[in-house]
């Protein structure tokens, strides 16, 4: 029997999306003249982008922690090395996305370097054992063996006291020396002579000690080291082979820290970047000969050069990748999840595109695709020029809500003022022709104080007739906004929005609001009290109170749990109220920061924060005991969460994870790192879904392929009638292990000893998937008492294993019978009904 796979926390974008320099493939040429790819670290993955189309071609997953370095194999440019905090180095065939070897070092790897002169070894930065915040540059000998997983135990220390950043170490001309910078010290180690020279800039007089090093780069053909500094200066070191006779010259344009440096392939020019969002090209190491590429959008974090010198790329702090031609002209841009100063809008899912929607550039709303890890588009909400000045109160986007079908978008923007805040509520309509949102209504000062929450009424197909928007504010009221026909003949649109009702409760501040699943009830929290209103008459139906502590989050149950209302207080209580009995059903003492219901099931995810660690609880409101608990799954504070509906329900073997069948749960930490929970094992992730789709969709449309497609369709119709056993075999053929064998070129396949256990495990049938006949035989062997006691348990298990779809509920599919029903059916079969033939 296959062992159940535990949920893994996977970093899939956000804060530290690009944790290392990007790498160009060896065949990268100027866009339009030849194929080219860009590889970069992205959380736990390595991603390969097309330079021609900007799309993500490969998603290489297999590391269990952040990827910290990627380098081409200097002896085979179709292969790639990657290092990770999980203590492993992987060798990939990146054209097929297949890991060839995995070398286990056993220590956290913080940077990776490869040299052409070292055939069987690489260089990594690891923590020094027994000392905190102290790191070493070591050489790791990569063993040769037949297996895929190998131990790399032969380590030799090259430099002590190095910095953990990959930008603080560089290898010199033909790997004759290595340079390392940390604080105000420069170390140069010569491999052949085995000499170590140390230099310091502490003797240079400065006002505030900003002479510390920030990055280093080495000239490809000459003995020259370029170092960047926190004061914006670049120093070019020469003659450093003589410890006391070294010289350096200074280049200065940047007004703040030099973030990264890179020499051109020939060494005739030097590139530098920093917080100014400007790429500077220094020619002939001269302060007078320099060119600029300005307005790149955000500070430059890393600079990478292609091996043929035709392209370079910059990685930016807001997760943007900019491709630049050799003549310093902008070519293309790849935008990931923008790192905003503060996510005030929350994490919202666009019903149309299933994209995550949140704060992006100042005053903009970003639509982020989870599948491609790229920004779909950015919507300018504030429509005013942003002024980059510290301490200036500027208008910012604070609230966002989508209508159920995604036709309407509501946004709130405000200017932080202590006495007189400036507020605007805007309603946007999605235009099918232009495929974008257009402003329909602008409402100045919808509330007298800040808006704390807003939501649309979910009425599905009745959206156009009964669409309602509710806003709650610190001015102690909530307001109901409805669409009305515009009577102005000069108006450009036929409808606009206006206020229809204003509600309050004992002059308390309104903090949260949400509608029930059918839209009949509205819940509004007023500090420590939750009020429930009729959404047709706006009569107050009931109130719930659970002092002490103000209500932090509220949500209604869904589907079979629609009679429950859930609330979390800042005093550390999670409460569940029954709307039919108007009483508290249960409560738990948990410091819940995030409360997120799944829109497609009864499950609710709650994230608590205790002792500097986040814990996840998944539950149904009708059951006080959680379905799933994962304590300390993240050491960072979870700021937001969102359930994103899957395109197709996931096949889940374990009952424990059925809550992830229809939706995937994403989290955003306070460092704006996007993480999710994955059920896939490392073996299943050998063949990415993007690769499988690429293989299947690349089949040519020929008459033979059309005939083959028709034949496959007929076969699939026949398969349905062959029974459950055949379906099991079909599922086994669709397993990742079988697809790995069929879709992977033979010359890059892992060894048979590695693939065989995966293939055998995929053929094993889980004990849970028994046929009705096997269940019936077991029932007969059991006693009557055991049968009665287990009937209820089996019914619950079957409900959890297969969440019935709407089609099943309509009776269009065969339902599973419980033990007692199967027993009754057998009794009826044994009865003799021949006497009825006489009539």
PDB file of C-alpha atoms in Angstrom, residues 349-355 369-372 598 600 643-651 660-666 689 693 697:
ATOM      1  CA  UNK A 349      -9.513  36.211  -6.330  1.00  0.00           C
ATOM      2  CA  UNK A 350     -10.766  37.507  -9.687  1.00  0.00           C
ATOM      3  CA  UNK A 351     -13.777  35.320 -10.645  1.00  0.00           C
ATOM      4  CA  UNK A 352     -12.956  35.649 -14.354  1.00  0.00           C
ATOM      5  CA  UNK A 353      -9.260  34.829 -14.545  1.00  0.00           C
ATOM      6  CA  UNK A 354      -8.755  33.084 -11.149  1.00  0.00           C
ATOM      7  CA  UNK A 355      -5.882  35.543 -10.669  1.00  0.00           C
ATOM      8  CA  UNK A 369      -1.444  34.642 -12.488  1.00  0.00           C
ATOM      9  CA  UNK A 370      -0.556  31.738 -10.206  1.00  0.00           C
ATOM     10  CA  UNK A 371      -0.025  29.344 -13.115  1.00  0.00           C
ATOM     11  CA  UNK A 372       2.556  31.419 -14.994  1.00  0.00           C
ATOM     12  CA  UNK A 598     -13.607  27.826   0.814  1.00  0.00           C
ATOM     13  CA  UNK A 600     -16.695  25.505  -3.126  1.00  0.00           C
ATOM     14  CA  UNK A 643      -8.819  29.723  -1.630  1.00  0.00           C
ATOM     15  CA  UNK A 644      -8.348  29.615  -5.411  1.00  0.00           C
ATOM     16  CA  UNK A 645     -10.752  27.243  -7.258  1.00  0.00           C
ATOM     17  CA  UNK A 646      -9.027  24.548  -9.294  1.00  0.00           C
ATOM     18  CA  UNK A 647      -9.756  24.139 -12.991  1.00  0.00           C
ATOM     19  CA  UNK A 648     -10.404  20.451 -12.330  1.00  0.00           C
ATOM     20  CA  UNK A 649     -10.907  18.685  -8.971  1.00  0.00           C
ATOM     21  CA  UNK A 650      -7.708  17.152  -7.648  1.00  0.00           C
ATOM     22  CA  UNK A 651      -7.481  13.366  -7.269  1.00  0.00           C
ATOM     23  CA  UNK A 660      -7.983  20.618  -0.947  1.00  0.00           C
ATOM     24  CA  UNK A 661      -9.840  18.693  -3.653  1.00  0.00           C
ATOM     25  CA  UNK A 662     -11.695  21.598  -5.264  1.00  0.00           C
ATOM     26  CA  UNK A 663      -9.597  24.601  -4.189  1.00  0.00           C
ATOM     27  CA  UNK A 664      -5.970  25.355  -3.448  1.00  0.00           C
ATOM     28  CA  UNK A 665      -5.044  27.437  -0.421  1.00  0.00           C
ATOM     29  CA  UNK A 666      -2.484  30.256  -0.776  1.00  0.00           C
ATOM     30  CA  UNK A 689       2.160  19.542 -15.677  1.00  0.00           C
ATOM     31  CA  UNK A 693       0.514  19.665 -21.609  1.00  0.00           C
ATOM     32  CA  UNK A 697      -0.786  19.892 -27.285  1.00  0.00           C
TER      33      UNK A 697
END
